[in-house]
Amino acid sequence: MYEFEYQKPASLDDVTRLLGDEDAKLVAGGMTLIPTLKMRLAKPTQLIDLGPIPALKRISEDGDAVMIGAMTRHADVNRSDVVKRAIPALAAMAGMIGDPAVRNRGTIGGSIANNDPAADYPAAVVALNASVRTNKREIAADQFFTGMFETALQPGEILTAVRFPKVAQANYQKFRNPASRYAIVGVFVAKSPAGVRVAVTGAGPSVFRQPEMEAALSKSFTPDAIKDIQIKQDGLNSDIHASAEYRAHLVNVMARRAVQACA
Ligand SMILES: Cc1cc2nc3c(=O)[nH]c(=O)nc-3n(C[C@H](O)[C@H](O)[C@H](O)COP(=O)(O)OP(=O)(O)OC[C@H]3O[C@@H](n4cnc5c(N)ncnc54)[C@H](O)[C@@H]3O)c2cc1C
């Protein structure tokens, strides 16, 4: 039996108050949390639904950036004219997540807070040098993802929005698991006046940058510039879907495809 109270707070202040109970849990799209409850891997005493809070669902331009509210669904990011105009690669990435049912329920906030090692959004957040806003502070992408299913979020902290600087030259390439559609390896490449960033998801326990590729692409933004860079297998995921050796190979292939697509 489930033994929790379902809460539908109307404001962020109410959410903060309810999260004072350390056994309370936020629910966004429920795509990950509900299966976790079904398998009895989590037993919250209160389930706090972020759905009724309109302020968390906005997509807006903020100067040279785009702000996406935590409760924005993947399908809405994919269809957003604002995102398509400012960061087309981000809109395209959101359209690659799961299947239509997942994209119409899953949210950017839930995906990022969950930090599944094979999720797509962490690669976009890191490559685009985004920052994560919470009810307490703003956290830079490079400090946010701290390990497998782990982030810098503290107990009681609510992810409210993600701020993506506008980047015209960017692309995401994903080698997907044909069953779940999660990334076996996904590489997001972004080139901005500040430099080139390459973020890899699916290959390791958590998203990571590839500094060697970033340096090579900063000198010459061509697929050839990185073709000889060998990715070390140490610490990469190895499971029934792909060995560490295969994932290491895929990182280079996906990165070259992403650079090619940018051109
Ligand atoms: C069949 C299937 C296929 C999928 N394929 C992909 C894929 O290809 N690529 C991909 O990237 N993802 C994939 N996903 C994941 C999916 O896209 C969701 O993003 C993910 O499940 C979490 O988002 P959610 O909104 O459902 O969060 P929930 O399941 O509601 O929450 C997840 C966790 O985040 C916490 N949380 C939620 N919102 C906040 C917040 N605002 N602040 C702080 N904590 C919060 C919750 O408490 C919970 O611990 C797939 C999921 C399924 C079921």
Tab-separated table of C-alpha atoms and ligand atoms in Angstrom:
chain	number	residue	atom	x	y	z
A	1	MET	CA	0.000	0.000	0.000
A	2	TYR	CA	1.055	3.580	-0.659
A	3	GLU	CA	1.024	5.670	2.474
A	4	PHE	CA	1.483	9.309	1.543
A	5	GLU	CA	-0.561	12.454	1.476
A	6	TYR	CA	-0.905	14.044	-1.951
A	7	GLN	CA	-0.389	17.817	-1.760
A	8	LYS	CA	-1.291	20.359	-4.449
A	9	PRO	CA	0.249	23.642	-3.256
A	10	ALA	CA	-0.693	26.832	-5.093
A	11	SER	CA	2.563	28.728	-4.602
A	12	LEU	CA	6.301	28.199	-4.274
A	13	ASP	CA	6.113	29.427	-0.658
A	14	ASP	CA	3.660	26.618	0.105
A	15	VAL	CA	5.988	24.096	-1.556
A	16	THR	CA	8.906	25.347	0.543
A	17	ARG	CA	6.837	25.017	3.717
A	18	LEU	CA	5.676	21.491	2.869
A	19	LEU	CA	9.251	20.436	2.019
A	20	GLY	CA	10.121	21.135	5.646
A	21	ASP	CA	9.035	17.523	6.208
A	22	GLU	CA	12.193	15.582	5.384
A	23	ASP	CA	10.194	12.585	4.075
A	24	ALA	CA	8.302	14.739	1.568
A	25	LYS	CA	9.056	14.397	-2.149
A	26	LEU	CA	8.410	16.688	-5.093
A	27	VAL	CA	6.642	15.255	-8.113
A	28	ALA	CA	6.949	16.916	-11.527
A	29	GLY	CA	6.032	14.754	-14.560
A	30	GLY	CA	6.202	11.589	-12.443
A	31	MET	CA	7.917	9.691	-15.286
A	32	THR	CA	10.718	8.540	-13.001
A	33	LEU	CA	9.222	9.032	-9.555
A	34	ILE	CA	5.994	7.061	-10.053
A	35	PRO	CA	7.809	3.878	-11.236
A	36	THR	CA	10.176	4.338	-8.268
A	37	LEU	CA	7.189	4.388	-5.903
A	38	LYS	CA	5.636	1.375	-7.635
A	39	MET	CA	8.849	-0.574	-7.067
A	40	ARG	CA	8.837	0.599	-3.425
A	41	LEU	CA	12.268	2.169	-3.877
A	42	ALA	CA	10.974	5.409	-2.341
A	43	LYS	CA	8.402	5.784	0.429
A	44	PRO	CA	7.632	9.479	0.890
A	45	THR	CA	5.105	10.540	3.502
A	46	GLN	CA	4.003	13.470	1.342
A	47	LEU	CA	3.983	13.870	-2.406
A	48	ILE	CA	4.088	17.540	-3.395
A	49	ASP	CA	2.806	18.173	-6.917
A	50	LEU	CA	4.530	21.103	-8.662
A	51	GLY	CA	1.955	21.021	-11.488
A	52	PRO	CA	-0.413	23.734	-10.188
A	53	ILE	CA	2.285	26.468	-10.035
A	54	PRO	CA	2.087	28.492	-13.297
A	55	ALA	CA	5.321	30.425	-12.614
A	56	LEU	CA	7.291	27.192	-13.118
A	57	LYS	CA	5.967	26.596	-16.641
A	58	ARG	CA	7.231	29.669	-18.508
A	59	ILE	CA	9.606	29.908	-21.452
A	60	SER	CA	10.844	33.478	-21.955
A	61	GLU	CA	13.709	35.486	-23.413
A	62	ASP	CA	15.915	37.173	-20.847
A	63	GLY	CA	18.347	39.404	-22.779
A	64	ASP	CA	20.988	37.139	-24.267
A	65	ALA	CA	19.477	34.045	-22.677
A	66	VAL	CA	16.372	31.884	-22.616
A	67	MET	CA	14.713	31.036	-19.299
A	68	ILE	CA	12.861	27.739	-19.102
A	69	GLY	CA	10.715	27.044	-16.042
A	70	ALA	CA	11.289	23.761	-14.213
A	71	MET	CA	7.812	22.385	-15.000
A	72	THR	CA	8.140	22.928	-18.749
A	73	ARG	CA	7.558	19.644	-20.521
A	74	HIS	CA	9.964	18.271	-23.111
A	75	ALA	CA	7.287	18.595	-25.833
A	76	ASP	CA	6.863	22.309	-25.020
A	77	VAL	CA	10.618	22.972	-25.277
A	78	ASN	CA	10.653	21.072	-28.572
A	79	ARG	CA	7.762	23.145	-29.985
A	80	SER	CA	8.709	26.536	-28.515
A	81	ASP	CA	9.309	29.252	-31.122
A	82	VAL	CA	11.476	31.121	-28.595
A	83	VAL	CA	13.776	28.115	-28.095
A	84	LYS	CA	13.816	27.209	-31.796
A	85	ARG	CA	14.878	30.750	-32.676
A	86	ALA	CA	17.461	31.228	-29.911
A	87	ILE	CA	18.948	27.735	-29.452
A	88	PRO	CA	17.646	25.422	-32.179
A	89	ALA	CA	19.817	22.536	-30.972
A	90	LEU	CA	18.088	22.602	-27.580
A	91	ALA	CA	14.617	22.388	-29.133
A	92	ALA	CA	15.795	19.509	-31.327
A	93	MET	CA	17.309	17.688	-28.336
A	94	ALA	CA	14.035	17.890	-26.388
A	95	GLY	CA	12.323	16.228	-29.356
A	96	MET	CA	14.694	13.237	-29.091
A	97	ILE	CA	13.703	12.357	-25.516
A	98	GLY	CA	11.827	9.076	-25.041
A	99	ASP	CA	8.513	8.790	-26.863
A	100	PRO	CA	5.519	11.146	-27.208
A	101	ALA	CA	4.030	10.046	-23.868
A	102	VAL	CA	7.298	10.727	-22.025
A	103	ARG	CA	7.770	14.082	-23.793
A	104	ASN	CA	4.268	15.180	-22.862
A	105	ARG	CA	4.695	14.374	-19.153
A	106	GLY	CA	8.426	14.644	-18.395
A	107	THR	CA	9.801	18.048	-17.386
A	108	ILE	CA	13.158	19.774	-17.687
A	109	GLY	CA	13.295	20.275	-13.908
A	110	GLY	CA	12.540	16.628	-13.168
A	111	SER	CA	15.125	15.445	-15.675
A	112	ILE	CA	17.876	17.701	-14.377
A	113	ALA	CA	17.095	17.117	-10.679
A	114	ASN	CA	17.102	13.368	-11.295
A	115	ASN	CA	20.433	13.396	-13.218
A	116	ASP	CA	20.049	9.965	-14.762
A	117	PRO	CA	23.461	9.050	-16.269
A	118	ALA	CA	21.776	8.482	-19.660
A	119	ALA	CA	19.540	11.570	-19.687
A	120	ASP	CA	19.864	14.114	-22.485
A	121	TYR	CA	19.299	17.443	-20.705
A	122	PRO	CA	22.455	17.314	-18.545
A	123	ALA	CA	24.556	17.382	-21.755
A	124	ALA	CA	22.674	20.453	-22.997
A	125	VAL	CA	22.937	22.252	-19.656
A	126	VAL	CA	26.716	21.699	-19.472
A	127	ALA	CA	27.578	22.314	-23.151
A	128	LEU	CA	25.459	25.457	-23.315
A	129	ASN	CA	26.975	26.688	-20.024
A	130	ALA	CA	23.523	27.171	-18.524
A	131	SER	CA	22.787	27.991	-14.915
A	132	VAL	CA	20.250	26.316	-12.696
A	133	ARG	CA	17.988	28.513	-10.571
A	134	THR	CA	16.480	27.278	-7.340
A	135	ASN	CA	14.333	28.822	-4.618
A	136	LYS	CA	17.617	29.643	-2.851
A	137	ARG	CA	20.394	30.378	-5.383
A	138	GLU	CA	21.805	30.097	-8.902
A	139	ILE	CA	24.166	27.200	-9.658
A	140	ALA	CA	26.539	27.082	-12.643
A	141	ALA	CA	26.229	24.017	-14.885
A	142	ASP	CA	29.780	22.869	-14.121
A	143	GLN	CA	28.948	22.728	-10.403
A	144	PHE	CA	25.447	21.264	-10.643
A	145	PHE	CA	25.850	17.608	-11.685
A	146	THR	CA	27.900	15.939	-8.962
A	147	GLY	CA	27.572	12.193	-9.674
A	148	MET	CA	25.253	9.375	-10.690
A	149	PHE	CA	21.708	10.528	-9.799
A	150	GLU	CA	23.335	13.248	-7.683
A	151	THR	CA	23.269	17.021	-7.993
A	152	ALA	CA	24.203	20.079	-5.960
A	153	LEU	CA	20.559	20.434	-4.833
A	154	GLN	CA	20.259	20.403	-1.050
A	155	PRO	CA	17.327	18.957	0.929
A	156	GLY	CA	14.417	21.376	0.680
A	157	GLU	CA	15.802	23.061	-2.436
A	158	ILE	CA	13.455	23.437	-5.411
A	159	LEU	CA	14.747	23.791	-8.954
A	160	THR	CA	12.705	26.653	-10.422
A	161	ALA	CA	14.222	27.399	-13.855
A	162	VAL	CA	17.203	26.927	-16.135
A	163	ARG	CA	18.870	29.885	-17.846
A	164	PHE	CA	20.453	29.016	-21.202
A	165	PRO	CA	22.698	31.618	-22.902
A	166	LYS	CA	21.732	31.923	-26.575
A	167	VAL	CA	24.116	29.947	-28.781
A	168	ALA	CA	23.609	29.734	-32.516
A	169	GLN	CA	26.229	27.096	-33.291
A	170	ALA	CA	25.352	23.971	-31.370
A	171	ASN	CA	24.271	20.420	-32.038
A	172	TYR	CA	23.397	17.259	-30.117
A	173	GLN	CA	23.972	13.770	-31.443
A	174	LYS	CA	22.693	10.744	-29.608
A	175	PHE	CA	23.219	7.030	-30.066
A	176	ARG	CA	20.034	5.853	-28.440
A	177	ASN	CA	19.025	2.674	-26.733
A	178	PRO	CA	16.400	1.364	-29.163
A	179	ALA	CA	14.100	0.197	-26.332
A	180	SER	CA	14.144	3.085	-23.828
A	181	ARG	CA	15.506	5.775	-26.181
A	182	TYR	CA	17.837	6.965	-23.402
A	183	ALA	CA	21.351	7.831	-24.576
A	184	ILE	CA	23.897	5.027	-24.747
A	185	VAL	CA	26.114	7.964	-25.639
A	186	GLY	CA	25.041	11.520	-26.396
A	187	VAL	CA	27.382	14.414	-27.229
A	188	PHE	CA	26.347	18.065	-27.183
A	189	VAL	CA	28.770	20.509	-28.828
A	190	ALA	CA	28.361	24.291	-28.533
A	191	LYS	CA	30.521	27.063	-29.992
A	192	SER	CA	30.134	30.572	-28.621
A	193	PRO	CA	32.387	33.644	-28.417
A	194	ALA	CA	33.499	32.299	-25.012
A	195	GLY	CA	34.819	29.088	-26.597
A	196	VAL	CA	33.814	25.535	-27.463
A	197	ARG	CA	32.187	23.205	-24.964
A	198	VAL	CA	31.728	19.466	-25.458
A	199	ALA	CA	29.496	17.609	-22.982
A	200	VAL	CA	29.034	13.847	-22.956
A	201	THR	CA	26.095	11.941	-21.445
A	202	GLY	CA	25.385	8.212	-21.247
A	203	ALA	CA	29.058	7.226	-21.339
A	204	GLY	CA	29.932	7.734	-17.665
A	205	PRO	CA	28.211	7.812	-14.256
A	206	SER	CA	27.292	11.458	-14.865
A	207	VAL	CA	27.647	14.045	-17.624
A	208	PHE	CA	31.240	15.186	-18.256
A	209	ARG	CA	33.131	17.628	-20.469
A	210	GLN	CA	35.828	16.531	-22.919
A	211	PRO	CA	38.622	19.146	-22.535
A	212	GLU	CA	40.892	17.643	-25.210
A	213	MET	CA	38.164	17.967	-27.829
A	214	GLU	CA	37.275	21.451	-26.611
A	215	ALA	CA	40.906	22.574	-27.061
A	216	ALA	CA	41.211	21.006	-30.524
A	217	LEU	CA	37.871	22.438	-31.692
A	218	SER	CA	38.788	25.885	-30.384
A	219	LYS	CA	41.710	25.877	-32.836
A	220	SER	CA	39.840	24.322	-35.749
A	221	PHE	CA	36.084	23.732	-35.583
A	222	THR	CA	36.044	20.742	-37.917
A	223	PRO	CA	35.367	17.015	-37.422
A	224	ASP	CA	38.919	16.274	-38.583
A	225	ALA	CA	40.358	18.253	-35.669
A	226	ILE	CA	39.103	15.597	-33.207
A	227	LYS	CA	39.190	12.418	-35.258
A	228	ASP	CA	42.385	11.112	-33.600
A	229	ILE	CA	41.353	11.877	-30.019
A	230	GLN	CA	41.030	8.588	-28.159
A	231	ILE	CA	38.615	8.572	-25.228
A	232	LYS	CA	39.921	6.660	-22.193
A	233	GLN	CA	37.704	3.733	-21.170
A	234	ASP	CA	38.576	4.045	-17.455
A	235	GLY	CA	35.482	4.938	-15.466
A	236	LEU	CA	33.085	4.647	-18.398
A	237	ASN	CA	29.854	2.643	-18.057
A	238	SER	CA	29.916	-0.967	-19.160
A	239	ASP	CA	26.632	-2.899	-19.125
A	240	ILE	CA	24.397	-5.193	-21.173
A	241	HIS	CA	23.754	-2.349	-23.620
A	242	ALA	CA	27.345	-1.396	-24.455
A	243	SER	CA	30.880	-2.007	-23.215
A	244	ALA	CA	33.126	0.823	-22.019
A	245	GLU	CA	35.250	0.294	-25.138
A	246	TYR	CA	32.215	0.745	-27.409
A	247	ARG	CA	31.045	3.814	-25.513
A	248	ALA	CA	34.531	5.368	-25.762
A	249	HIS	CA	34.419	4.838	-29.528
A	250	LEU	CA	30.900	6.308	-29.738
A	251	VAL	CA	31.936	9.519	-27.967
A	252	ASN	CA	34.304	10.345	-30.816
A	253	VAL	CA	31.803	9.368	-33.519
A	254	MET	CA	28.955	11.396	-31.966
A	255	ALA	CA	31.220	14.410	-31.360
A	256	ARG	CA	32.363	14.463	-34.987
A	257	ARG	CA	28.765	14.184	-36.205
A	258	ALA	CA	27.754	17.067	-33.930
A	259	VAL	CA	30.562	19.318	-35.229
A	260	GLN	CA	29.688	18.393	-38.813
A	261	ALA	CA	26.020	19.229	-38.161
A	262	CYS	CA	26.999	22.626	-36.700
A	263	ALA	CA	28.640	23.524	-39.981
B	1	LIG	C1	10.087	5.097	-20.969
B	1	LIG	C2	10.918	6.300	-20.646
B	1	LIG	C3	11.845	6.734	-21.582
B	1	LIG	C4	12.633	7.864	-21.295
B	1	LIG	N1	13.546	8.254	-22.216
B	1	LIG	C5	14.337	9.308	-21.945
B	1	LIG	C6	15.300	9.764	-22.890
B	1	LIG	O1	15.420	9.263	-24.002
B	1	LIG	N2	16.083	10.819	-22.541
B	1	LIG	C7	15.952	11.461	-21.328
B	1	LIG	O2	16.687	12.405	-21.066
B	1	LIG	N3	15.047	11.062	-20.432
B	1	LIG	C8	14.219	10.013	-20.712
B	1	LIG	N4	13.285	9.647	-19.806
B	1	LIG	C9	13.147	10.439	-18.543
B	1	LIG	C10	12.034	11.493	-18.660
B	1	LIG	O3	12.251	12.262	-19.776
B	1	LIG	C11	11.900	12.487	-17.470
B	1	LIG	O4	12.657	13.628	-17.718
B	1	LIG	C12	12.368	11.986	-16.199
B	1	LIG	O5	11.656	10.795	-15.968
B	1	LIG	C13	12.154	12.945	-14.995
B	1	LIG	O6	11.271	13.998	-15.241
B	1	LIG	P1	9.850	14.101	-14.545
B	1	LIG	O7	9.341	15.469	-14.836
B	1	LIG	O8	8.982	12.970	-14.910
B	1	LIG	O9	10.250	14.047	-12.995
B	1	LIG	P2	9.667	13.189	-11.766
B	1	LIG	O10	9.674	11.744	-12.108
B	1	LIG	O11	8.374	13.771	-11.313
B	1	LIG	O12	10.792	13.531	-10.684
B	1	LIG	C14	12.111	12.983	-10.796
B	1	LIG	C15	12.923	13.388	-9.546
B	1	LIG	O13	13.214	14.780	-9.584
B	1	LIG	C16	12.693	15.452	-8.409
B	1	LIG	N5	12.174	16.732	-8.883
B	1	LIG	C17	11.254	16.923	-9.874
B	1	LIG	N6	11.092	18.233	-10.105
B	1	LIG	C18	11.909	18.890	-9.256
B	1	LIG	C19	12.191	20.284	-9.022
B	1	LIG	N7	11.598	21.229	-9.725
B	1	LIG	N8	13.091	20.589	-8.051
B	1	LIG	C20	13.733	19.625	-7.351
B	1	LIG	N9	13.506	18.285	-7.524
B	1	LIG	C21	12.606	17.930	-8.470
B	1	LIG	C22	11.607	14.507	-7.874
B	1	LIG	O14	11.410	14.662	-6.486
B	1	LIG	C23	12.185	13.143	-8.227
B	1	LIG	O15	13.147	12.769	-7.263
B	1	LIG	C24	12.478	8.551	-20.055
B	1	LIG	C25	11.528	8.096	-19.126
B	1	LIG	C26	10.757	7.004	-19.406
B	1	LIG	C27	9.731	6.555	-18.391
